[in-house]
Amino acid sequence: MVSKDSIVALSSGRLPAGIAVIRISGPKTRFVVETMVGTVKDRFTTLRSLRAPDGSIIDHGLVVFFPGPGSFTGEDVAEFHVHGSRAVAAKMLETITGFESVRHAEPGEFTRRAFLNGKLDLTETEALADLVNAETEAQRRFAMRNAEGAQSELYSSWRRRLIHARAMIEAEIDFADEEDVPGSVSEAVWSDVAAMIDEIERHIQGFKAAEIIRDGFEVVILGAPNAGKSSLFNALAKREAAIVTDEPGTTRDLLEVVLDLNGMRVRIVDTAGLRETAGRVETIGIERARAKAGGADLVLLLEDIVDPQPVGVVPTGVPLLKIGTKADLKGASEGGYDWVISSKDGTGLSGLLDEIGRRAALAIGDASDVLPSRLRHVELLKEAKDFLAAALAEQGQELRAEELRLATDRLGRIVGAVDVEDMLDVIFSQFCIGK
């Protein structure tokens, strides 16, 4: 793709900062560089005075020029590394956009040009967005593996197998009388299609682990009023994130804090106390608490071991730990609990965090697994699997070949090998400006 205009943006972090990186891509890149700093050697970082067209010096900084197609976007690209003040960055952007056919970049436009120029496919593009947004080590590893092409290779390999299968079936249809077209080709083709259905199904089942890596392992704290939920929440957050009082019903809405446990993102959710008699507003909070717990990865059901109170119905089918609280008080009974803690003196908290981390690691599974990282992947994979199953069920070879074509199309849409124009605006709008 040959762009008619060039784009520029601040590609580094929030200002002020030590350094600001201004990136430009497109056909005017070399002209802008040579006008502002003179001739530079390709791919070498050079210290220069950066000048406006009128000759005035904007700043002194580093310049590097990457000629296309050997650049991130596949076009001519340059970067100016200048002092990271708002005034310098603003003047640089004002000067560069003052050149004819140079404009400010839209969110994700650099990466979009890389995709359109064949430098990345869609799964690698999405992985790059995940890498930019990664907050934990598990997220970084997951994004990096996909950015290096693990997902892309898996989906492309399935697509290649289907293209081969279609070729064999259509050859058998068109050249059934030819000696060099084996008549038993169908048996091998359909055996491979059946195996691929199983492979795709196992891959789809990994989406839950991918969601946990990206969104976090969700732990919901349940219990009766004054069972110590907010105290535990604050202890895990290591700050006063929730109001703690002796008055029942203090917490009425969902409160959330995000922890990094051994490189994994864990979301701890505090909820309203569960009880049968409550006011209208508190009842809404209780309903939200039960609903949140029903979709959690782990529920911590807290009970005051000195004065246990009934909580009514608790979610079923969700991993649950029964936690005895207030172990520091006299008369506490520690029997019948999975864990006993005291948020006041710290009893059991370290072990509880270790157990949460262990369960999060189990939920994520093997870090080397290739997992579907987007819901759109799962939806297209399910469609592909359904078309493959339909192909196995059909009787006529022509109809079976058509089902294979539709399945191949769906796999191609995941990596962007077929027309996906309707998806591009959504995908690239999730990037920050300058990426």
Short mmCIF file of C-alpha atoms in Angstrom, two decimals:
data_model
loop_
_atom_site.label_atom_id
_atom_site.label_comp_id
_atom_site.label_asym_id
_atom_site.label_seq_id
_atom_site.Cartn_x
_atom_site.Cartn_y
_atom_site.Cartn_z
CA MET A 1 0.00 0.00 0.00
CA VAL A 2 1.37 3.43 -0.98
CA SER A 3 0.10 6.19 1.33
CA LYS A 4 -0.64 9.58 -0.14
CA ASP A 5 0.06 11.43 3.09
CA SER A 6 2.50 11.13 5.97
CA ILE A 7 1.55 10.86 9.62
CA VAL A 8 3.27 12.07 12.78
CA ALA A 9 2.65 11.61 16.49
CA LEU A 10 4.24 11.62 19.92
CA SER A 11 5.09 7.93 20.40
CA SER A 12 6.53 8.05 23.91
CA GLY A 13 4.78 8.44 27.27
CA ARG A 14 3.05 11.26 29.05
CA LEU A 15 4.84 14.59 29.22
CA PRO A 16 6.86 16.06 30.81
CA ALA A 17 9.47 13.31 30.66
CA GLY A 18 13.20 12.93 30.18
CA ILE A 19 12.83 12.13 26.49
CA ALA A 20 10.01 12.56 23.98
CA VAL A 21 9.96 10.43 20.82
CA ILE A 22 8.28 11.97 17.77
CA ARG A 23 7.60 9.41 15.01
CA ILE A 24 6.77 10.14 11.37
CA SER A 25 5.87 7.67 8.61
CA GLY A 26 5.06 8.11 4.93
CA PRO A 27 6.37 9.48 1.63
CA LYS A 28 7.31 12.90 3.05
CA THR A 29 9.47 11.44 5.82
CA ARG A 30 12.86 11.82 4.16
CA PHE A 31 12.04 15.37 3.01
CA VAL A 32 11.02 16.38 6.54
CA VAL A 33 14.19 14.91 8.03
CA GLU A 34 16.52 16.54 5.50
CA THR A 35 14.75 19.89 5.84
CA MET A 36 14.98 19.89 9.63
CA VAL A 37 18.40 18.31 10.23
CA GLY A 38 20.12 17.74 6.87
CA THR A 39 21.23 14.40 5.44
CA VAL A 40 21.51 11.48 7.87
CA LYS A 41 22.84 7.94 7.42
CA ASP A 42 20.11 5.31 7.21
CA ARG A 43 19.55 3.33 10.44
CA PHE A 44 22.18 5.27 12.38
CA THR A 45 21.27 7.45 15.34
CA THR A 46 22.70 10.95 14.87
CA LEU A 47 22.85 13.96 17.20
CA ARG A 48 21.65 17.05 15.34
CA SER A 49 20.15 20.50 15.81
CA LEU A 50 16.46 20.35 14.91
CA ARG A 51 15.43 23.42 12.96
CA ALA A 52 12.14 24.89 11.81
CA PRO A 53 11.88 25.83 8.08
CA ASP A 54 12.76 29.44 8.99
CA GLY A 55 16.12 28.26 10.39
CA SER A 56 15.35 28.71 14.08
CA ILE A 57 16.52 25.90 16.40
CA ILE A 58 13.74 23.98 18.13
CA ASP A 59 15.96 21.63 20.14
CA HIS A 60 19.05 19.44 19.97
CA GLY A 61 18.26 15.73 19.78
CA LEU A 62 18.79 12.35 18.17
CA VAL A 63 17.46 11.46 14.73
CA VAL A 64 17.18 8.03 13.13
CA PHE A 65 15.80 7.27 9.66
CA PHE A 66 14.48 3.85 8.55
CA PRO A 67 13.91 3.58 4.79
CA GLY A 68 10.95 1.52 3.66
CA PRO A 69 10.12 -1.28 3.26
CA GLY A 70 12.52 -2.29 6.04
CA SER A 71 10.69 -0.37 8.74
CA PHE A 72 7.87 -0.99 11.21
CA THR A 73 5.18 0.39 8.89
CA GLY A 74 6.83 -0.68 5.62
CA GLU A 75 7.14 3.01 4.66
CA ASP A 76 9.93 5.50 5.27
CA VAL A 77 9.95 6.10 9.03
CA ALA A 78 11.90 8.52 11.19
CA GLU A 79 12.12 9.22 14.89
CA PHE A 80 13.20 12.42 16.64
CA HIS A 81 14.35 11.92 20.24
CA VAL A 82 14.05 15.33 21.88
CA HIS A 83 13.83 16.77 25.38
CA GLY A 84 10.54 15.71 26.90
CA SER A 85 8.91 19.04 27.68
CA ARG A 86 5.41 19.84 26.50
CA ALA A 87 6.69 22.97 24.73
CA VAL A 88 9.35 21.09 22.73
CA ALA A 89 7.00 18.29 21.73
CA ALA A 90 4.27 20.75 20.74
CA LYS A 91 6.68 22.82 18.62
CA MET A 92 8.03 19.70 16.91
CA LEU A 93 4.53 18.47 16.05
CA GLU A 94 3.48 21.94 14.90
CA THR A 95 6.55 22.21 12.66
CA ILE A 96 6.25 18.74 11.13
CA THR A 97 2.53 19.03 10.42
CA GLY A 98 3.31 22.34 8.74
CA PHE A 99 4.86 20.43 5.85
CA GLU A 100 2.55 19.72 2.93
CA SER A 101 0.76 16.33 3.11
CA VAL A 102 1.83 15.65 6.71
CA ARG A 103 -0.87 15.32 9.35
CA HIS A 104 -1.39 14.08 12.91
CA ALA A 105 -1.78 10.29 13.15
CA GLU A 106 -5.04 8.72 14.28
CA PRO A 107 -5.06 6.08 17.08
CA GLY A 108 -3.36 2.93 15.85
CA GLU A 109 -2.57 4.33 12.42
CA PHE A 110 1.12 3.40 12.45
CA THR A 111 0.21 -0.22 13.23
CA ARG A 112 -2.60 -0.16 10.69
CA ARG A 113 -0.13 0.84 7.98
CA ALA A 114 2.16 -1.99 9.12
CA PHE A 115 -0.75 -4.42 8.67
CA LEU A 116 -1.78 -3.04 5.28
CA ASN A 117 1.83 -3.24 4.08
CA GLY A 118 2.15 -6.87 5.12
CA LYS A 119 4.50 -6.31 8.06
CA LEU A 120 2.00 -7.83 10.54
CA ASP A 121 -1.13 -9.95 10.29
CA LEU A 122 -4.22 -9.28 12.42
CA THR A 123 -3.34 -11.66 15.26
CA GLU A 124 0.15 -10.15 15.52
CA THR A 125 -1.43 -6.68 15.47
CA GLU A 126 -3.78 -7.57 18.32
CA ALA A 127 -0.88 -9.12 20.24
CA LEU A 128 1.04 -5.87 19.83
CA ALA A 129 -1.89 -4.00 21.41
CA ASP A 130 -1.84 -6.50 24.28
CA LEU A 131 1.90 -5.98 24.70
CA VAL A 132 1.50 -2.20 24.88
CA ASN A 133 -1.22 -2.62 27.54
CA ALA A 134 0.47 -5.43 29.51
CA GLU A 135 0.60 -4.80 33.25
CA THR A 136 1.83 -8.16 34.56
CA GLU A 137 4.54 -10.64 33.60
CA ALA A 138 1.94 -13.23 32.52
CA GLN A 139 0.31 -10.68 30.21
CA ARG A 140 3.70 -9.71 28.78
CA ARG A 141 4.69 -13.32 28.08
CA PHE A 142 1.31 -14.09 26.51
CA ALA A 143 1.37 -10.99 24.30
CA MET A 144 5.02 -11.49 23.32
CA ARG A 145 4.45 -15.09 22.25
CA ASN A 146 1.56 -14.06 20.01
CA ALA A 147 3.40 -11.01 18.68
CA GLU A 148 6.15 -13.38 17.54
CA GLY A 149 3.59 -15.28 15.48
CA ALA A 150 2.55 -18.32 17.57
CA GLN A 151 -1.18 -17.70 17.03
CA SER A 152 -0.71 -16.73 13.42
CA GLU A 153 1.23 -19.91 12.62
CA LEU A 154 -1.41 -22.13 14.24
CA TYR A 155 -4.34 -20.57 12.36
CA SER A 156 -2.39 -20.38 9.12
CA SER A 157 -1.39 -24.04 9.41
CA TRP A 158 -5.06 -25.05 9.78
CA ARG A 159 -5.90 -22.89 6.80
CA ARG A 160 -3.15 -24.47 4.69
CA ARG A 161 -4.42 -27.93 5.57
CA LEU A 162 -7.93 -26.97 4.48
CA ILE A 163 -6.70 -25.44 1.23
CA HIS A 164 -4.87 -28.70 0.51
CA ALA A 165 -7.98 -30.71 1.41
CA ARG A 166 -10.13 -28.59 -0.91
CA ALA A 167 -7.62 -29.02 -3.72
CA MET A 168 -7.68 -32.79 -3.31
CA ILE A 169 -11.46 -33.01 -3.19
CA GLU A 170 -11.96 -30.69 -6.16
CA ALA A 171 -9.31 -32.61 -8.12
CA GLU A 172 -11.21 -35.80 -7.43
CA ILE A 173 -14.43 -34.14 -8.60
CA ASP A 174 -12.97 -32.64 -11.78
CA PHE A 175 -10.53 -35.37 -12.76
CA ALA A 176 -12.10 -38.55 -11.46
CA ASP A 177 -11.08 -40.44 -14.62
CA GLU A 178 -7.41 -39.42 -14.50
CA GLU A 179 -4.97 -42.08 -13.31
CA ASP A 180 -2.78 -39.67 -11.34
CA VAL A 181 -5.68 -38.57 -9.12
CA PRO A 182 -6.02 -41.25 -6.42
CA GLY A 183 -9.58 -42.37 -5.87
CA SER A 184 -8.99 -42.97 -2.17
CA VAL A 185 -7.98 -39.35 -1.51
CA SER A 186 -11.28 -38.64 0.27
CA GLU A 187 -10.53 -41.05 3.09
CA ALA A 188 -7.30 -39.25 4.04
CA VAL A 189 -8.87 -35.79 3.61
CA TRP A 190 -11.87 -36.42 5.81
CA SER A 191 -9.78 -38.14 8.44
CA ASP A 192 -7.66 -34.98 8.68
CA VAL A 193 -10.78 -32.78 8.79
CA ALA A 194 -12.13 -34.81 11.72
CA ALA A 195 -8.79 -34.43 13.52
CA MET A 196 -8.85 -30.68 12.87
CA ILE A 197 -12.30 -30.36 14.43
CA ASP A 198 -10.92 -31.87 17.66
CA GLU A 199 -7.86 -29.59 17.54
CA ILE A 200 -9.98 -26.48 17.09
CA GLU A 201 -12.35 -27.51 19.89
CA ARG A 202 -9.44 -28.01 22.33
CA HIS A 203 -8.03 -24.65 21.28
CA ILE A 204 -11.36 -22.88 21.88
CA GLN A 205 -11.50 -24.32 25.39
CA GLY A 206 -8.32 -22.36 26.16
CA PHE A 207 -10.14 -19.03 25.81
CA LYS A 208 -11.05 -19.01 29.51
CA ALA A 209 -7.36 -19.12 30.44
CA ALA A 210 -6.62 -16.33 27.96
CA GLU A 211 -9.38 -14.21 29.52
CA ILE A 212 -7.86 -14.71 32.94
CA ILE A 213 -4.42 -13.67 31.67
CA ARG A 214 -5.77 -10.53 30.00
CA ASP A 215 -8.56 -9.49 32.42
CA GLY A 216 -7.37 -11.07 35.65
CA PHE A 217 -8.27 -13.96 37.96
CA GLU A 218 -11.42 -12.73 39.72
CA VAL A 219 -11.78 -13.38 43.44
CA VAL A 220 -15.08 -12.36 45.05
CA ILE A 221 -15.36 -11.92 48.82
CA LEU A 222 -18.76 -12.96 50.24
CA GLY A 223 -20.08 -13.14 53.78
CA ALA A 224 -22.60 -11.83 56.28
CA PRO A 225 -22.45 -8.20 57.43
CA ASN A 226 -19.47 -7.59 59.75
CA ALA A 227 -17.84 -10.89 58.78
CA GLY A 228 -14.64 -9.01 58.02
CA LYS A 229 -14.97 -8.72 54.25
CA SER A 230 -13.90 -5.09 53.94
CA SER A 231 -11.11 -5.59 56.49
CA LEU A 232 -9.73 -8.46 54.40
CA PHE A 233 -10.19 -6.39 51.25
CA ASN A 234 -8.17 -3.53 52.75
CA ALA A 235 -5.52 -5.92 54.06
CA LEU A 236 -5.05 -7.45 50.61
CA ALA A 237 -5.07 -4.01 48.96
CA LYS A 238 -2.66 -2.71 51.64
CA ARG A 239 -4.65 0.50 51.87
CA GLU A 240 -8.02 1.77 53.14
CA ALA A 241 -9.92 0.98 49.94
CA ALA A 242 -13.20 0.12 51.69
CA ILE A 243 -14.95 1.76 54.66
CA VAL A 244 -14.86 -0.46 57.75
CA THR A 245 -17.41 0.10 60.57
CA ASP A 246 -19.38 -2.00 63.04
CA GLU A 247 -22.61 -0.90 61.35
CA PRO A 248 -24.11 -3.69 59.19
CA GLY A 249 -24.65 -2.84 55.52
CA THR A 250 -21.80 -0.32 55.23
CA THR A 251 -20.65 -1.80 51.89
CA ARG A 252 -23.50 -1.59 49.39
CA ASP A 253 -21.75 -1.66 46.04
CA LEU A 254 -18.97 -3.68 44.45
CA LEU A 255 -15.43 -2.48 45.19
CA GLU A 256 -12.45 -3.82 43.25
CA VAL A 257 -8.69 -3.77 43.62
CA VAL A 258 -6.13 -5.31 41.26
CA LEU A 259 -3.14 -7.23 42.61
CA ASP A 260 -0.04 -8.57 40.88
CA LEU A 261 0.59 -12.01 42.36
CA ASN A 262 3.75 -13.61 41.02
CA GLY A 263 3.28 -11.87 37.67
CA MET A 264 -0.43 -12.68 37.40
CA ARG A 265 -3.27 -10.15 37.43
CA VAL A 266 -5.73 -10.88 40.25
CA ARG A 267 -8.91 -8.86 40.81
CA ILE A 268 -10.27 -8.83 44.37
CA VAL A 269 -13.92 -7.77 44.68
CA ASP A 270 -15.54 -6.68 47.95
CA THR A 271 -19.32 -7.05 48.14
CA ALA A 272 -22.32 -6.16 50.27
CA GLY A 273 -22.97 -8.32 53.34
CA LEU A 274 -25.43 -11.15 52.70
CA ARG A 275 -28.51 -11.24 54.93
CA GLU A 276 -32.21 -11.89 54.55
CA THR A 277 -33.55 -8.68 56.12
CA ALA A 278 -32.22 -5.60 54.40
CA GLY A 279 -33.41 -2.26 53.08
CA ARG A 280 -34.16 -1.60 49.42
CA VAL A 281 -30.76 -0.13 48.53
CA GLU A 282 -28.86 -2.77 50.49
CA THR A 283 -30.92 -5.51 48.80
CA ILE A 284 -29.74 -4.28 45.40
CA GLY A 285 -26.16 -4.54 46.64
CA ILE A 286 -26.77 -8.09 47.88
CA GLU A 287 -28.23 -9.12 44.52
CA ARG A 288 -25.18 -7.69 42.77
CA ALA A 289 -22.91 -9.57 45.18
CA ARG A 290 -24.58 -12.92 44.44
CA ALA A 291 -24.51 -12.27 40.68
CA LYS A 292 -20.81 -11.30 40.78
CA ALA A 293 -19.93 -14.38 42.78
CA GLY A 294 -21.74 -16.59 40.28
CA GLY A 295 -19.26 -15.66 37.56
CA ALA A 296 -16.11 -15.53 39.71
CA ASP A 297 -13.01 -17.67 39.32
CA LEU A 298 -12.85 -18.08 43.11
CA VAL A 299 -15.20 -17.16 45.97
CA LEU A 300 -13.94 -16.46 49.49
CA LEU A 301 -16.89 -17.11 51.81
CA LEU A 302 -16.06 -15.34 55.06
CA GLU A 303 -17.54 -16.22 58.44
CA ASP A 304 -16.94 -14.62 61.83
CA ILE A 305 -15.67 -17.59 63.86
CA VAL A 306 -16.74 -15.96 67.13
CA ASP A 307 -20.25 -14.99 66.00
CA PRO A 308 -21.15 -16.85 62.77
CA GLN A 309 -24.23 -15.58 60.91
CA PRO A 310 -26.26 -17.27 58.13
CA VAL A 311 -25.78 -15.93 54.61
CA GLY A 312 -28.52 -17.78 52.75
CA VAL A 313 -27.94 -19.21 49.31
CA VAL A 314 -24.38 -19.08 47.94
CA PRO A 315 -23.42 -19.70 44.31
CA THR A 316 -22.87 -23.29 43.27
CA GLY A 317 -20.49 -24.54 40.61
CA VAL A 318 -17.87 -21.93 41.53
CA PRO A 319 -14.59 -22.77 43.34
CA LEU A 320 -15.06 -21.69 46.96
CA LEU A 321 -12.91 -21.36 50.06
CA LYS A 322 -14.65 -21.09 53.43
CA ILE A 323 -12.65 -18.57 55.46
CA GLY A 324 -12.89 -18.14 59.22
CA THR A 325 -12.17 -14.55 60.25
CA LYS A 326 -11.19 -12.67 63.43
CA ALA A 327 -8.85 -15.43 64.61
CA ASP A 328 -7.23 -12.92 66.96
CA LEU A 329 -10.33 -12.79 69.21
CA LYS A 330 -10.75 -14.96 72.29
CA GLY A 331 -13.21 -17.84 72.02
CA ALA A 332 -12.56 -18.32 68.31
CA SER A 333 -13.15 -21.83 66.99
CA GLU A 334 -11.01 -22.79 64.01
CA GLY A 335 -12.79 -25.98 62.99
CA GLY A 336 -14.66 -26.49 59.72
CA TYR A 337 -12.80 -23.86 57.67
CA ASP A 338 -10.50 -24.09 54.66
CA TRP A 339 -8.55 -21.13 55.97
CA VAL A 340 -8.46 -19.11 59.19
CA ILE A 341 -7.31 -15.49 59.17
CA SER A 342 -7.12 -12.28 61.11
CA SER A 343 -6.99 -9.06 59.15
CA LYS A 344 -6.02 -7.28 62.37
CA ASP A 345 -2.79 -9.13 63.22
CA GLY A 346 -2.16 -10.71 59.79
CA THR A 347 -2.74 -14.34 60.79
CA GLY A 348 -3.13 -16.53 57.69
CA LEU A 349 -3.07 -13.66 55.16
CA SER A 350 0.25 -14.61 53.56
CA GLY A 351 -0.85 -18.19 53.14
CA LEU A 352 -4.21 -17.12 51.72
CA LEU A 353 -2.47 -14.94 49.12
CA ASP A 354 -0.23 -17.88 48.20
CA GLU A 355 -3.32 -20.09 47.76
CA ILE A 356 -5.01 -17.49 45.55
CA GLY A 357 -1.83 -17.22 43.48
CA ARG A 358 -1.60 -21.01 43.18
CA ARG A 359 -5.19 -21.24 41.95
CA ALA A 360 -4.65 -18.40 39.48
CA ALA A 361 -1.60 -20.20 38.07
CA LEU A 362 -3.61 -23.41 37.68
CA ALA A 363 -6.38 -21.51 35.89
CA ILE A 364 -3.88 -20.01 33.43
CA GLY A 365 -2.25 -23.37 32.77
CA ASP A 366 0.87 -23.97 30.68
CA ALA A 367 2.43 -20.67 29.60
CA SER A 368 3.61 -22.32 26.37
CA ASP A 369 0.08 -23.09 25.16
CA VAL A 370 -1.24 -21.13 22.18
CA LEU A 371 -4.60 -19.67 23.23
CA PRO A 372 -7.27 -17.65 21.42
CA SER A 373 -6.80 -14.13 22.75
CA ARG A 374 -9.93 -12.44 21.39
CA LEU A 375 -13.64 -13.23 21.39
CA ARG A 376 -13.66 -12.66 17.63
CA HIS A 377 -11.14 -15.51 17.29
CA VAL A 378 -13.44 -17.82 19.22
CA GLU A 379 -16.51 -16.84 17.21
CA LEU A 380 -14.73 -17.41 13.88
CA LEU A 381 -13.19 -20.67 15.11
CA LYS A 382 -16.62 -21.93 16.15
CA GLU A 383 -18.00 -21.06 12.73
CA ALA A 384 -15.07 -22.84 11.05
CA LYS A 385 -15.62 -25.90 13.24
CA ASP A 386 -19.34 -25.94 12.39
CA PHE A 387 -18.59 -25.78 8.66
CA LEU A 388 -16.12 -28.64 9.00
CA ALA A 389 -18.68 -30.71 10.88
CA ALA A 390 -21.22 -29.95 8.14
CA ALA A 391 -18.69 -31.04 5.53
CA LEU A 392 -18.33 -34.41 7.25
CA ALA A 393 -22.11 -34.81 7.40
CA GLU A 394 -22.77 -33.91 3.75
CA GLN A 395 -23.05 -36.62 1.07
CA GLY A 396 -22.17 -34.88 -2.20
CA GLN A 397 -18.52 -33.98 -2.78
CA GLU A 398 -19.44 -30.60 -4.27
CA LEU A 399 -21.36 -29.60 -1.15
CA ARG A 400 -18.59 -30.88 1.10
CA ALA A 401 -16.02 -28.85 -0.85
CA GLU A 402 -18.16 -25.73 -0.37
CA GLU A 403 -18.28 -26.27 3.41
CA LEU A 404 -14.49 -26.56 3.39
CA ARG A 405 -14.27 -23.26 1.49
CA LEU A 406 -16.42 -21.53 4.11
CA ALA A 407 -14.31 -22.95 6.94
CA THR A 408 -11.13 -21.79 5.19
CA ASP A 409 -12.64 -18.31 4.83
CA ARG A 410 -13.31 -18.09 8.58
CA LEU A 411 -9.73 -19.04 9.46
CA GLY A 412 -8.49 -16.48 6.94
CA ARG A 413 -10.55 -13.79 8.62
CA ILE A 414 -8.76 -14.37 11.92
CA VAL A 415 -5.33 -13.51 10.51
CA GLY A 416 -6.59 -11.02 7.93
CA ALA A 417 -5.80 -13.16 4.89
CA VAL A 418 -9.23 -12.38 3.42
CA ASP A 419 -11.33 -9.21 3.33
CA VAL A 420 -11.77 -7.92 6.88
CA GLU A 421 -12.22 -4.21 6.17
CA ASP A 422 -15.29 -4.06 8.41
CA MET A 423 -13.17 -5.11 11.41
CA LEU A 424 -10.19 -2.82 10.95
CA ASP A 425 -11.65 0.38 12.40
CA VAL A 426 -12.66 -1.47 15.57
CA ILE A 427 -9.33 -3.24 15.97
CA PHE A 428 -7.04 -0.26 15.41
CA SER A 429 -9.16 2.20 17.38
CA GLN A 430 -8.08 0.31 20.52
CA PHE A 431 -4.47 1.50 20.06
CA CYS A 432 -3.07 4.67 21.54
CA ILE A 433 -2.07 7.56 19.29
CA GLY A 434 1.52 7.15 18.13
CA LYS A 435 1.36 3.37 17.86
#
